[in-house]
Coordinates of C-alpha atoms and ligand atoms in Angstrom, one line a residue:
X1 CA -14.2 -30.0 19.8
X2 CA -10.8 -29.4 17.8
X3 CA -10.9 -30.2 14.0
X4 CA -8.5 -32.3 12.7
X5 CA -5.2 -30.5 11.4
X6 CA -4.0 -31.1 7.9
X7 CA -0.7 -30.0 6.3
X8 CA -0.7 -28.2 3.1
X9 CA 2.1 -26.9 0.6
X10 CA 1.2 -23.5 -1.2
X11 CA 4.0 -21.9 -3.1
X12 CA 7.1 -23.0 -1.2
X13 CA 5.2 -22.8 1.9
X14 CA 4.3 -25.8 4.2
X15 CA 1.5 -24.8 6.3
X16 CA -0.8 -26.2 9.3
X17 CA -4.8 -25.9 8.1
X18 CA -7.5 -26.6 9.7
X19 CA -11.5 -27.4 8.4
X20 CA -10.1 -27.1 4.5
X21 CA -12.7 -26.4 2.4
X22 CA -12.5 -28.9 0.0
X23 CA -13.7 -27.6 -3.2
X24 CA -11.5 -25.0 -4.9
X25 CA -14.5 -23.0 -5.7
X26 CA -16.4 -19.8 -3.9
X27 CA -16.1 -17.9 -0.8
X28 CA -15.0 -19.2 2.3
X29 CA -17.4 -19.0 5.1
X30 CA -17.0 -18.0 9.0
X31 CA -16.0 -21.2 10.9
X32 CA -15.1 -21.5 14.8
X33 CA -11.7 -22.5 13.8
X34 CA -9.1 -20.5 11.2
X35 CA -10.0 -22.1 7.9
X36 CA -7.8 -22.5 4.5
X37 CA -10.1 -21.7 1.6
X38 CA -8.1 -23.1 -1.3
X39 CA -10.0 -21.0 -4.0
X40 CA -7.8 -17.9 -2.6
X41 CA -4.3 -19.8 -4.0
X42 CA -4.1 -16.9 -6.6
X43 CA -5.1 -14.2 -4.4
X44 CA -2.0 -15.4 -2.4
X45 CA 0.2 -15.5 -5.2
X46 CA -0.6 -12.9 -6.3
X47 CA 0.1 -11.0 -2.6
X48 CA 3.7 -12.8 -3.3
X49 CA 4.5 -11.5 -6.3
X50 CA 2.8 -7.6 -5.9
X51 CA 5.1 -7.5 -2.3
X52 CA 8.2 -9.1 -4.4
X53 CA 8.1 -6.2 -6.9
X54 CA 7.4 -3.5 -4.1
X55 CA 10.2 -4.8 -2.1
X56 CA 12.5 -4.5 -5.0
X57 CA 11.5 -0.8 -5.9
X58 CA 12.0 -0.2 -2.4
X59 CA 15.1 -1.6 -2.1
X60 CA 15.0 -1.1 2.0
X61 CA 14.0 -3.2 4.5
X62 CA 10.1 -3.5 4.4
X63 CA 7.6 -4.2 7.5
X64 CA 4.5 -6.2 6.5
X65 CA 1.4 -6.9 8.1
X66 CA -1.1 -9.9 7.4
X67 CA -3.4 -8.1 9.2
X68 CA -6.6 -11.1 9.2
X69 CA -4.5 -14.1 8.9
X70 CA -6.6 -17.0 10.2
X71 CA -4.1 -19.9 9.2
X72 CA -1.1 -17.4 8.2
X73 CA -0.8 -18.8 5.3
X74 CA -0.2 -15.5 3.5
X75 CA 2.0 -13.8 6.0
X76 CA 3.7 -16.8 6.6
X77 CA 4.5 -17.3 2.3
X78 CA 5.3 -14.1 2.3
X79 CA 7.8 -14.2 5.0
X80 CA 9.3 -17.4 3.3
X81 CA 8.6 -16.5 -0.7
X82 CA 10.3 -13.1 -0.5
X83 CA 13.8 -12.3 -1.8
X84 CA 14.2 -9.2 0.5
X85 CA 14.7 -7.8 4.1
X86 CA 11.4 -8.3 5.6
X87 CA 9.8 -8.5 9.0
X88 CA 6.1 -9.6 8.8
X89 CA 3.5 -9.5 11.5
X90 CA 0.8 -12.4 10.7
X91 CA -2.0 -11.2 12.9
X92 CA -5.4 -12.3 14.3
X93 CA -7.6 -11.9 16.7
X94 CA -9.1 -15.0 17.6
X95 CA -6.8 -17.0 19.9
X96 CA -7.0 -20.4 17.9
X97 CA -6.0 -18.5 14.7
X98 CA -2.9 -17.1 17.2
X99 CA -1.9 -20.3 18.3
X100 CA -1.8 -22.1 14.9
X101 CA 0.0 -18.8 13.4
X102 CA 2.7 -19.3 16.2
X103 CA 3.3 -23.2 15.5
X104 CA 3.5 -22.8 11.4
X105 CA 5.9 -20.0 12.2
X106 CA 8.1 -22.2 14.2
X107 CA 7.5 -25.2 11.6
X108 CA 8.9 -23.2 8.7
X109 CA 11.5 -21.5 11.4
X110 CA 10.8 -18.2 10.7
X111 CA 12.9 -15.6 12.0
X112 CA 11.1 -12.9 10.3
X113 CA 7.6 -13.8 10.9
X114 CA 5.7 -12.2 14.5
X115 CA 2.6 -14.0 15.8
X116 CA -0.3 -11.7 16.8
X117 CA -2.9 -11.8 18.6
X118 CA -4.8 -8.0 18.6
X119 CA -7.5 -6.7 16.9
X120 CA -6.5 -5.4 13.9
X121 CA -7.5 -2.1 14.6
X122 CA -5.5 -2.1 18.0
X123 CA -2.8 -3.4 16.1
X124 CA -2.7 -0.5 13.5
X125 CA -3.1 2.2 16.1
X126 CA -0.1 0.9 17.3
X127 CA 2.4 -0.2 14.9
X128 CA 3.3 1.5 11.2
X129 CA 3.8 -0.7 8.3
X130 CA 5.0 -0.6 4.9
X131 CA 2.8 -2.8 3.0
X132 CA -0.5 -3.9 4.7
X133 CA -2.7 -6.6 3.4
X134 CA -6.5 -6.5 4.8
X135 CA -8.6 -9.8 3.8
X136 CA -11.8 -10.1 5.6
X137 CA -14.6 -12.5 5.7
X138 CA -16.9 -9.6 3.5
X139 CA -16.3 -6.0 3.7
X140 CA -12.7 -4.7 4.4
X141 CA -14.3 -1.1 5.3
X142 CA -14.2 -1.5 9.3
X143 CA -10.3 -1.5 9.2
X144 CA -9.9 0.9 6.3
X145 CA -9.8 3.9 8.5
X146 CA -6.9 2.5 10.4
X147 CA -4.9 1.5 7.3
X148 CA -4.6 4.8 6.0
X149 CA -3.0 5.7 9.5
X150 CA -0.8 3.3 10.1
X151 CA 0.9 2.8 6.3
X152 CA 4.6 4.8 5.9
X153 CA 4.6 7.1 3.0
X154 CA 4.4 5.5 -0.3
X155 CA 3.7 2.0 1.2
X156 CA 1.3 -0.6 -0.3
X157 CA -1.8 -1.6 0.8
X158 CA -3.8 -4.7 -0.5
X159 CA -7.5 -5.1 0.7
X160 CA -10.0 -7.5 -0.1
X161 CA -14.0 -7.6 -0.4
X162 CA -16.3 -10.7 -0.4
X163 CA -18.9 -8.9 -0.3
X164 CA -19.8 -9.3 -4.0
X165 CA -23.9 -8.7 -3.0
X166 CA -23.9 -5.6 -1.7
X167 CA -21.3 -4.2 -4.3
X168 CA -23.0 -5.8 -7.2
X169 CA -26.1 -4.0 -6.3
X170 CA -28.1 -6.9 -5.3
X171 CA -28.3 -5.2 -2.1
X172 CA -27.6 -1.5 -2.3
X173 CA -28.9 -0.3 0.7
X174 CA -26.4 -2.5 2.1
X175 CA -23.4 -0.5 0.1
X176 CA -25.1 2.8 0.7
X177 CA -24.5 2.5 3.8
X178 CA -21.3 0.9 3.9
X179 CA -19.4 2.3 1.2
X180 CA -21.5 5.5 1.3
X181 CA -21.9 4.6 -2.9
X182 CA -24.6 3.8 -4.5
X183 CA -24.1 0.3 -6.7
X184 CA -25.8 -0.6 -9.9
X185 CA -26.9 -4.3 -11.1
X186 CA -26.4 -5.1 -14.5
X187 CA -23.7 -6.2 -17.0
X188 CA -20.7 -3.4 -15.8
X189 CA -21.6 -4.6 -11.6
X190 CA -18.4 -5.8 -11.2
X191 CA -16.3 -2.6 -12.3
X192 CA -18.8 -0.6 -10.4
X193 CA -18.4 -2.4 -7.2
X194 CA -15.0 -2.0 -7.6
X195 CA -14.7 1.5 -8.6
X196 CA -16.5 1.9 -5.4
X197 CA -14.4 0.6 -3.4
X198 CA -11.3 2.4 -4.4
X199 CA -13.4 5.2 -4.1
X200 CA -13.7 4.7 -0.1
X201 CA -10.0 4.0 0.1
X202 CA -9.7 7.9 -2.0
X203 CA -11.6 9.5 0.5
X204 CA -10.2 7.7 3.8
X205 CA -6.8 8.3 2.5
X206 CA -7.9 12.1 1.9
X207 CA -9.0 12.2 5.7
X208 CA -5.4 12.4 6.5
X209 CA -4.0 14.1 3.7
X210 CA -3.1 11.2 1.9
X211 CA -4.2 9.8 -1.8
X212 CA -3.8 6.7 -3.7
X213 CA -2.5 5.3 -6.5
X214 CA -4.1 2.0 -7.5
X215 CA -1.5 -0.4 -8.7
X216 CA -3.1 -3.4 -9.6
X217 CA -7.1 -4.2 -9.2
X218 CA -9.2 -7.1 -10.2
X219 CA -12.4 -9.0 -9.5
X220 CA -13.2 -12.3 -9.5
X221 CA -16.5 -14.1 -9.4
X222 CA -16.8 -13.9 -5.8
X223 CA -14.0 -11.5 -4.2
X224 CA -12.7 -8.2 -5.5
X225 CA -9.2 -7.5 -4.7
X226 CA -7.3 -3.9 -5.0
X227 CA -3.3 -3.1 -4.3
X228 CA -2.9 0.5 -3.9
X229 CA 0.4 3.1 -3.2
X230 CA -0.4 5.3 -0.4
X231 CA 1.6 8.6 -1.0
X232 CA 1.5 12.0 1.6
X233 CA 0.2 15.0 1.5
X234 CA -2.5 17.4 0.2
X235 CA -1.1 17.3 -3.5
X236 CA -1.6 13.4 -3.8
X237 CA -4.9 13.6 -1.5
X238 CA -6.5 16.1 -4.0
X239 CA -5.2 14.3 -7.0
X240 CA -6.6 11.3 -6.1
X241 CA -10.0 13.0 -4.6
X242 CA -10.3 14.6 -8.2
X243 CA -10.8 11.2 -9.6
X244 CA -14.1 10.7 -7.7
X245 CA -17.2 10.8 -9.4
X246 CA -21.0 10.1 -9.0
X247 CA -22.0 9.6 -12.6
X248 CA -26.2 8.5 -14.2
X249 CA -26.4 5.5 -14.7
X250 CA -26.9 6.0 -18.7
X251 CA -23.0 6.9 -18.6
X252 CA -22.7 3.0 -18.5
X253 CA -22.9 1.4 -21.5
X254 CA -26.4 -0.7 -22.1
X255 CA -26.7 -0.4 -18.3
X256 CA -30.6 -0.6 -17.3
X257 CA -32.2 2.7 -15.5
X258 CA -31.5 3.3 -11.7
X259 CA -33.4 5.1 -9.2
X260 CA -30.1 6.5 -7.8
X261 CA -27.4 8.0 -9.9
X262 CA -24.1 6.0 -9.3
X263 CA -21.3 6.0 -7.1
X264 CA -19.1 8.3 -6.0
X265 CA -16.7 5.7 -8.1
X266 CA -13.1 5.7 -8.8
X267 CA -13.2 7.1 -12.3
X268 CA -9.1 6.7 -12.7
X269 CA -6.9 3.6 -13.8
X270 CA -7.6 0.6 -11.8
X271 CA -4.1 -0.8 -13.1
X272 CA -0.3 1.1 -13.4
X273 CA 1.0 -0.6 -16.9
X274 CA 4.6 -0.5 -15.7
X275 CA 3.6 -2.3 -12.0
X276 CA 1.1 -4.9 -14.6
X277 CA 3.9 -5.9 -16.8
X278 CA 6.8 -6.3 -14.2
X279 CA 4.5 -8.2 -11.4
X280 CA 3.8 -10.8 -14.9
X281 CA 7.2 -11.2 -15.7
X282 CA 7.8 -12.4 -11.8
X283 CA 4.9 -15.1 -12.7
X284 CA 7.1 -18.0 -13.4
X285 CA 10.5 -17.2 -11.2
X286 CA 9.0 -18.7 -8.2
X287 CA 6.5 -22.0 -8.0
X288 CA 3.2 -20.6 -7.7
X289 CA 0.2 -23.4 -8.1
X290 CA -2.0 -20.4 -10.3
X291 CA 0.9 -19.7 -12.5
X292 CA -1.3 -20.2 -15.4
X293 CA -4.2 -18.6 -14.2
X294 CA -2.2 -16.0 -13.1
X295 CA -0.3 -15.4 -16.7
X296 CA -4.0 -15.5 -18.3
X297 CA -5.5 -12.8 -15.2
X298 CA -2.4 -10.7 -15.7
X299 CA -2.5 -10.4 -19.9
X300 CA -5.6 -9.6 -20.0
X301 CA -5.2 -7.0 -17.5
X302 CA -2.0 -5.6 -19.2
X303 CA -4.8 -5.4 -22.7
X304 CA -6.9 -3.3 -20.6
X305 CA -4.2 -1.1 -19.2
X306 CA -5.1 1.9 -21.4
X307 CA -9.4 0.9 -21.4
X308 CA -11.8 3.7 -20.7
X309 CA -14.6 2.5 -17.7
X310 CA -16.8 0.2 -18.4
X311 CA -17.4 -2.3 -20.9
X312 CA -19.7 -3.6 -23.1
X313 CA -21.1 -7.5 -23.8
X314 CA -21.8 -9.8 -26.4
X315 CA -24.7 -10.6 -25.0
X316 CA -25.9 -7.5 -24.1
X317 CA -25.4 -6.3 -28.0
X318 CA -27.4 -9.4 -28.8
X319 CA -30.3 -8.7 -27.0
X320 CA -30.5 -4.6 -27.9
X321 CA -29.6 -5.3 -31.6
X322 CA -31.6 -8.5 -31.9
X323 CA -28.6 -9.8 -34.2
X324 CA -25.8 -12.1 -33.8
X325 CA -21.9 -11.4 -33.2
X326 CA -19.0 -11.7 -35.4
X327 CA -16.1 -13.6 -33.7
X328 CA -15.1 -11.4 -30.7
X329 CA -11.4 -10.9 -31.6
X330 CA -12.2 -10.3 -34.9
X331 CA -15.0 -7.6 -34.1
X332 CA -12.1 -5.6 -32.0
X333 CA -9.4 -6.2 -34.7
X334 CA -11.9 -4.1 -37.0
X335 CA -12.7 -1.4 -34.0
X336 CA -8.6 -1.1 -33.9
X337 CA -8.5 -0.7 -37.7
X338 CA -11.2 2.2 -37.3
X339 CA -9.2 3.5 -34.8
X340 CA -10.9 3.1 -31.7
X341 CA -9.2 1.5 -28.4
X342 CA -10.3 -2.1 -28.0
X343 CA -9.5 -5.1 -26.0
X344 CA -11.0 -7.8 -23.7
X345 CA -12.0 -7.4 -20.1
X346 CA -11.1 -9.3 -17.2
X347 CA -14.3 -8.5 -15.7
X348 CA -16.1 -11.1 -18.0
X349 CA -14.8 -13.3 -20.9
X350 CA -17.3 -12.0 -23.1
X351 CA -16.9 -8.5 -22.7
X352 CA -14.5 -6.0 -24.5
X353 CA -14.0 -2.2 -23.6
X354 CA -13.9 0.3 -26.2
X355 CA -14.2 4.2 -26.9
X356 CA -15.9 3.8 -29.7
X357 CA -19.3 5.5 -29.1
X358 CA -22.5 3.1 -29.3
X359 CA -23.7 4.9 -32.9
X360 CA -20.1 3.6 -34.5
X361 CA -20.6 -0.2 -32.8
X362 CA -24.0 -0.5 -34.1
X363 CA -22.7 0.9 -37.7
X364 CA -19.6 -0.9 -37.8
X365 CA -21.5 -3.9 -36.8
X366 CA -24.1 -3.4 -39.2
X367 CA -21.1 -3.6 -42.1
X368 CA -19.7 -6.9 -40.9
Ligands
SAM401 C1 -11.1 -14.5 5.6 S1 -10.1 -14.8 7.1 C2 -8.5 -14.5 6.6 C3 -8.0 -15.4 5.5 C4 -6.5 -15.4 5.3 N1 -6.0 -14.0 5.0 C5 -6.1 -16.3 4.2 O1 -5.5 -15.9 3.1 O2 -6.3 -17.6 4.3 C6 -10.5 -13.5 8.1 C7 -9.8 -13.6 9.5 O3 -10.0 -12.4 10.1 C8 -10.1 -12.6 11.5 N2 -10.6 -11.4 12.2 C9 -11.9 -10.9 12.1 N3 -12.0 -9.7 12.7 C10 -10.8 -9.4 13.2 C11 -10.3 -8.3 13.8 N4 -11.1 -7.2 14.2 N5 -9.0 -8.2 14.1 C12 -8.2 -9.3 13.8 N6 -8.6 -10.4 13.2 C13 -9.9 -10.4 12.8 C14 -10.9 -13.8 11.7 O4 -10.7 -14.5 12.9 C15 -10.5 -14.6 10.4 O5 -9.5 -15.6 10.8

């Protein structure tokens, strides 16, 4: 039976749904028909603005590919949200996701939008793009391989993972052997899981002689999302390969003993500063619905430009030290004042990265 079809506006975008879920919270899950899962409206967003300052360093007409599109709701914003010359290819393989692609293309007359209808590893054998966004239901590692081949030189590609589990270590047989890392549960999951998965797009880029840059990377409670440059060669492949590490697990701060050591992981900036700080000043020269979330996301990311890996937590401090905190700010305006790096986290809103060694926390804390 056909679900009932709703009409939603993201961004400037009018757009044909089916099934919505209707809370804005969590993952979406797999449904016979192409879903629209509300909680990714700053993913998207985000996708417009990160393709709106690529297109403008580029300065040349761009080729795009939504690559899993289900509705087409992010292919299709960012065929309409874009100031640039773009052609976008809003792809998927299952033929109701095709057909309701085609009709929202014609309902926001799109001449610069392509229905598809391959699988997106067909598709990429195929065709080369500039930017390429990958945004599976779990692991984006199936299509990574074919990423790396199809993307031009210096192009950008954005992939996501929902597969927060495995990453996080709850299951790390399950990342062993997708991501060939070993994960680790525990207060830094989060930025391992991630570091391990720009770790796999390091060493598939390095396949073909290619390495990575990331831009712009981020997790959330329940997706991890990376935007990295793709550059050529063997000079960029081994410069990005020479950021891979496998590291003990007692190089992560208050981290509980592991039976494997960790990783390989990404041990390089998850963020560029000068990409961070131009993508936030785009935040509020188009109507985005996260524009606030995404101001706060992007600030505290620009803090943590310069952060070492890792982080610490109040809690964590609590329970080893058996004391309480001072005010968090406060506690990293006097780490500053010391002269150590610190600032807040993304990854958790009570965490705060630091160089300071763990013998100068406990002292300085034991002074306050
Ligand atoms: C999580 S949904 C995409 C959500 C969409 N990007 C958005 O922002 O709303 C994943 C989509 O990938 C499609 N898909 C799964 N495997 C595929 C494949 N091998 N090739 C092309 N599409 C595929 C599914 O049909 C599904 O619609």
């Amino acid at each position: 039976m056909t679900q009932a079809r709703f009409s939603i506006t993201e961004g400037q975008t009018q757009v044909l749904v089916t099934a919505p879920k209707t809370t804005k919270r969590g993952p979406a899950t797999r449904t016979k028909e192409p879903f629209y899962n509300p909680s990714m409206e700053l993913s998207r967003d985000l996708s417009v603005l990160v393709n709106q300052w690529f297109l403008t360093s580029r300065q040349k007409p761009t080729r795009i590919c939504d690559g899993l599109a289900a509705s087409g709701i992010r292919g299709l914003r960012l065929a309409k949200e874009l100031d640039g010359d773009t052609q976008v290819t809003i792809n998927d393989s299952k033929e109701s996701a095709f057909d309701l692609i085609q009709e929202n293309i014609q309902r926001n007359s799109l001449k610069n939008a392509i229905a598809s209808n391959a699988d997106l590893n067909i598709l990429l054998a195929r065709e080369r793009f500039h930017s390429i966004d990958i945004d599976p239901f779990g692991s984006p590692i199936s299509f990574v391989d074919s990423a790396m081949r199809s993307i031009s030189p210096g192009g950008l590609l954005a992939c996501t993972a929902t597969d927060t589990a495995p990453l996080c270590g709850v299951f790390p047989e399950v990342c062993h052997r997708r991501y060939a890392a070993w994960p680790l549960h525990g207060p830094c999951m989060h930025e391992v899981g991630l570091r391990i998965l720009i770790g796999v797009l390091a060493r598939e880029a390095g396949k073909y002689d290619k390495g990575i840059l990331p831009l712009l990377c981020y997790t959330t409670d329940h997706y991890f999302r990376v935007y990295v440059k793709v550059d050529n060669g063997k000079h960029a492949a081994n410069a990005s390969m020479g950021h891979l590490l496998t590291i003990p697990a007692s190089d992560i701060p208050l981290a509980i003993s592991s039976q494997h050591p960790v990783g390989p992981l990404w041990m390089g900036p998850l963020l560029q500063a000068k990409v961070v700080q131009e993508v936030r000043s785009l935040v509020f020269s188009k109507p985005l619905g996260s524009k606030h979330q995404l101001w706060k996301l992007l600030s505290l990311l620009e803090d943590e430009v310069e952060a070492p890996p890792f982080f610490y937590t109040v809690e964590d401090i609590t329970s080893r030290l058996k004391r309480s905190m001072p005010p968090l700010n406060h506690f990293l305006e006097v780490l500053r004042l010391e002269g150590f790096f610190a600032s807040r986290t993304h990854f958790t809103p009570t965490g705060f990265k630091t160089d300071a060694p763990w013998e100068s926390i406990q002292d300085i804390l034991s002074h306050l």
